[in-house]
mmCIF file with all atom_site columns, C-alpha atoms in Angstrom:
data_model
loop_
_atom_site.group_PDB
_atom_site.id
_atom_site.type_symbol
_atom_site.label_atom_id
_atom_site.label_alt_id
_atom_site.label_comp_id
_atom_site.label_asym_id
_atom_site.label_entity_id
_atom_site.label_seq_id
_atom_site.pdbx_PDB_ins_code
_atom_site.Cartn_x
_atom_site.Cartn_y
_atom_site.Cartn_z
_atom_site.occupancy
_atom_site.B_iso_or_equiv
_atom_site.pdbx_formal_charge
_atom_site.auth_seq_id
_atom_site.auth_comp_id
_atom_site.auth_asym_id
_atom_site.auth_atom_id
_atom_site.pdbx_PDB_model_num
ATOM 1  C CA . ARG A 1 1  ? 0.244   -0.274 0.188   1.00 79.00 ? 228 ARG A CA 1
ATOM 2  C CA . CYS A 1 2  ? 2.486   2.284  1.130   1.00 78.00 ? 229 CYS A CA 1
ATOM 3  C CA . ASN A 1 3  ? 4.433   1.622  -2.662  1.00 79.00 ? 230 ASN A CA 1
ATOM 4  C CA . SER A 1 4  ? 1.726   2.112  -4.274  1.00 83.00 ? 231 SER A CA 1
ATOM 5  C CA . ARG A 1 5  ? 0.769   5.599  -2.747  1.00 83.00 ? 232 ARG A CA 1
ATOM 6  C CA . LEU A 1 6  ? 4.304   7.585  -3.153  1.00 81.00 ? 233 LEU A CA 1
ATOM 7  C CA . LYS A 1 7  ? 3.908   5.956  -7.402  1.00 80.00 ? 234 LYS A CA 1
ATOM 8  C CA . LYS A 1 8  ? 0.866   7.216  -7.362  1.00 80.00 ? 235 LYS A CA 1
ATOM 9  C CA . TYR A 1 9  ? 0.396   10.772 -5.544  1.00 79.00 ? 236 TYR A CA 1
ATOM 10 C CA . LEU A 1 10 ? 3.900   11.511 -4.513  1.00 77.00 ? 237 LEU A CA 1
ATOM 11 C CA . ASN A 1 11 ? 5.546   11.252 -8.023  1.00 79.00 ? 238 ASN A CA 1
ATOM 12 C CA . LEU A 1 12 ? 7.958   7.979  -7.080  1.00 80.00 ? 239 LEU A CA 1
ATOM 13 C CA . ASP A 1 13 ? 7.477   6.557  -10.178 1.00 81.00 ? 240 ASP A CA 1
ATOM 14 C CA . ASN A 1 14 ? 9.288   9.554  -12.412 1.00 81.00 ? 241 ASN A CA 1
ATOM 15 C CA . LEU A 1 15 ? 12.511  10.375 -11.222 1.00 80.00 ? 242 LEU A CA 1
ATOM 16 C CA . ARG A 1 16 ? 14.901  13.089 -13.454 1.00 83.00 ? 243 ARG A CA 1
ATOM 17 C CA . SER A 1 17 ? 17.687  12.598 -12.294 1.00 83.00 ? 244 SER A CA 1
ATOM 18 C CA . LYS A 1 18 ? 20.233  10.510 -12.376 1.00 88.00 ? 245 LYS A CA 1
ATOM 19 C CA . GLY A 1 19 ? 22.621  7.677  -10.173 1.00 92.00 ? 246 GLY A CA 1
ATOM 20 C CA . ILE A 1 20 ? 21.390  5.677  -7.582  1.00 91.00 ? 247 ILE A CA 1
ATOM 21 C CA . LYS A 1 21 ? 22.534  8.037  -4.684  1.00 93.00 ? 248 LYS A CA 1
ATOM 22 C CA . LYS A 1 22 ? 19.688  10.954 -6.042  1.00 90.00 ? 249 LYS A CA 1
ATOM 23 C CA . ALA A 1 23 ? 16.893  8.068  -6.304  1.00 87.00 ? 250 ALA A CA 1
ATOM 24 C CA . LYS A 1 24 ? 17.876  6.921  -2.514  1.00 89.00 ? 251 LYS A CA 1
ATOM 25 C CA . VAL A 1 25 ? 17.376  10.687 -1.909  1.00 89.00 ? 252 VAL A CA 1
ATOM 26 C CA . HIS A 1 26 ? 14.041  11.198 -3.750  1.00 88.00 ? 253 HIS A CA 1
ATOM 27 C CA . ALA A 1 27 ? 12.223  8.296  -1.851  1.00 87.00 ? 254 ALA A CA 1
ATOM 28 C CA . LEU A 1 28 ? 13.559  8.549  0.867   1.00 89.00 ? 255 LEU A CA 1
ATOM 29 C CA . LEU A 1 29 ? 12.252  12.631 0.825   1.00 88.00 ? 256 LEU A CA 1
ATOM 30 C CA . ASN A 1 30 ? 9.081   10.703 -0.641  1.00 87.00 ? 257 ASN A CA 1
ATOM 31 C CA . CYS A 1 31 ? 8.428   8.749  1.995   1.00 89.00 ? 258 CYS A CA 1
ATOM 32 C CA . ILE A 1 32 ? 9.201   11.666 4.856   1.00 92.00 ? 259 ILE A CA 1
ATOM 33 C CA . ALA A 1 33 ? 6.008   13.451 3.260   1.00 88.00 ? 260 ALA A CA 1
ATOM 34 C CA . LEU A 1 34 ? 3.801   10.610 3.227   1.00 88.00 ? 261 LEU A CA 1
ATOM 35 C CA . VAL A 1 35 ? 4.569   10.332 6.790   1.00 90.00 ? 262 VAL A CA 1
ATOM 36 C CA . ALA A 1 36 ? 4.668   14.292 7.332   1.00 92.00 ? 263 ALA A CA 1
ATOM 37 C CA . GLY A 1 37 ? 1.408   14.034 5.471   1.00 89.00 ? 264 GLY A CA 1
ATOM 38 C CA . THR A 1 38 ? -0.611  10.658 7.284   1.00 88.00 ? 265 THR A CA 1
ATOM 39 C CA . ILE A 1 39 ? 0.762   11.876 10.958  1.00 91.00 ? 266 ILE A CA 1
ATOM 40 C CA . ALA A 1 40 ? -0.624  15.608 10.035  1.00 90.00 ? 267 ALA A CA 1
ATOM 41 C CA . LEU A 1 41 ? -3.824  14.500 9.217   1.00 87.00 ? 268 LEU A CA 1
ATOM 42 C CA . ASN A 1 42 ? -3.994  12.383 12.071  1.00 88.00 ? 269 ASN A CA 1
ATOM 43 C CA . ILE A 1 43 ? -3.817  15.223 14.453  1.00 85.00 ? 270 ILE A CA 1
ATOM 44 C CA . GLY A 1 44 ? -6.000  17.022 12.801  1.00 75.00 ? 271 GLY A CA 1
ATOM 45 C CA . VAL A 1 45 ? -8.582  14.322 13.801  1.00 75.00 ? 272 VAL A CA 1
ATOM 46 C CA . SER A 1 46 ? -7.383  14.146 17.464  1.00 71.00 ? 273 SER A CA 1
ATOM 47 C CA . ALA A 1 47 ? -8.117  17.475 17.552  1.00 67.00 ? 274 ALA A CA 1
ATOM 48 C CA . SER A 1 48 ? -11.427 18.111 16.174  1.00 68.00 ? 275 SER A CA 1
ATOM 49 C CA . LYS A 1 49 ? -11.994 14.554 18.503  1.00 69.00 ? 276 LYS A CA 1
ATOM 50 C CA . ALA A 1 50 ? -11.461 16.465 21.440  1.00 59.00 ? 277 ALA A CA 1
ATOM 51 C CA . ALA A 1 51 ? -13.276 19.353 21.475  1.00 55.00 ? 278 ALA A CA 1
#
């Protein structure tokens, strides 16, 4: 599920740079963005339930 979301929503399929290091950095930044978005969404949901 994680890989499909990274490919579909965070453009992991279309790498524009060459090199394994740059591709790895691109993939890791996309993973961080996915996790950060999930955390932000969950914090917003829990804040609205508490109020």
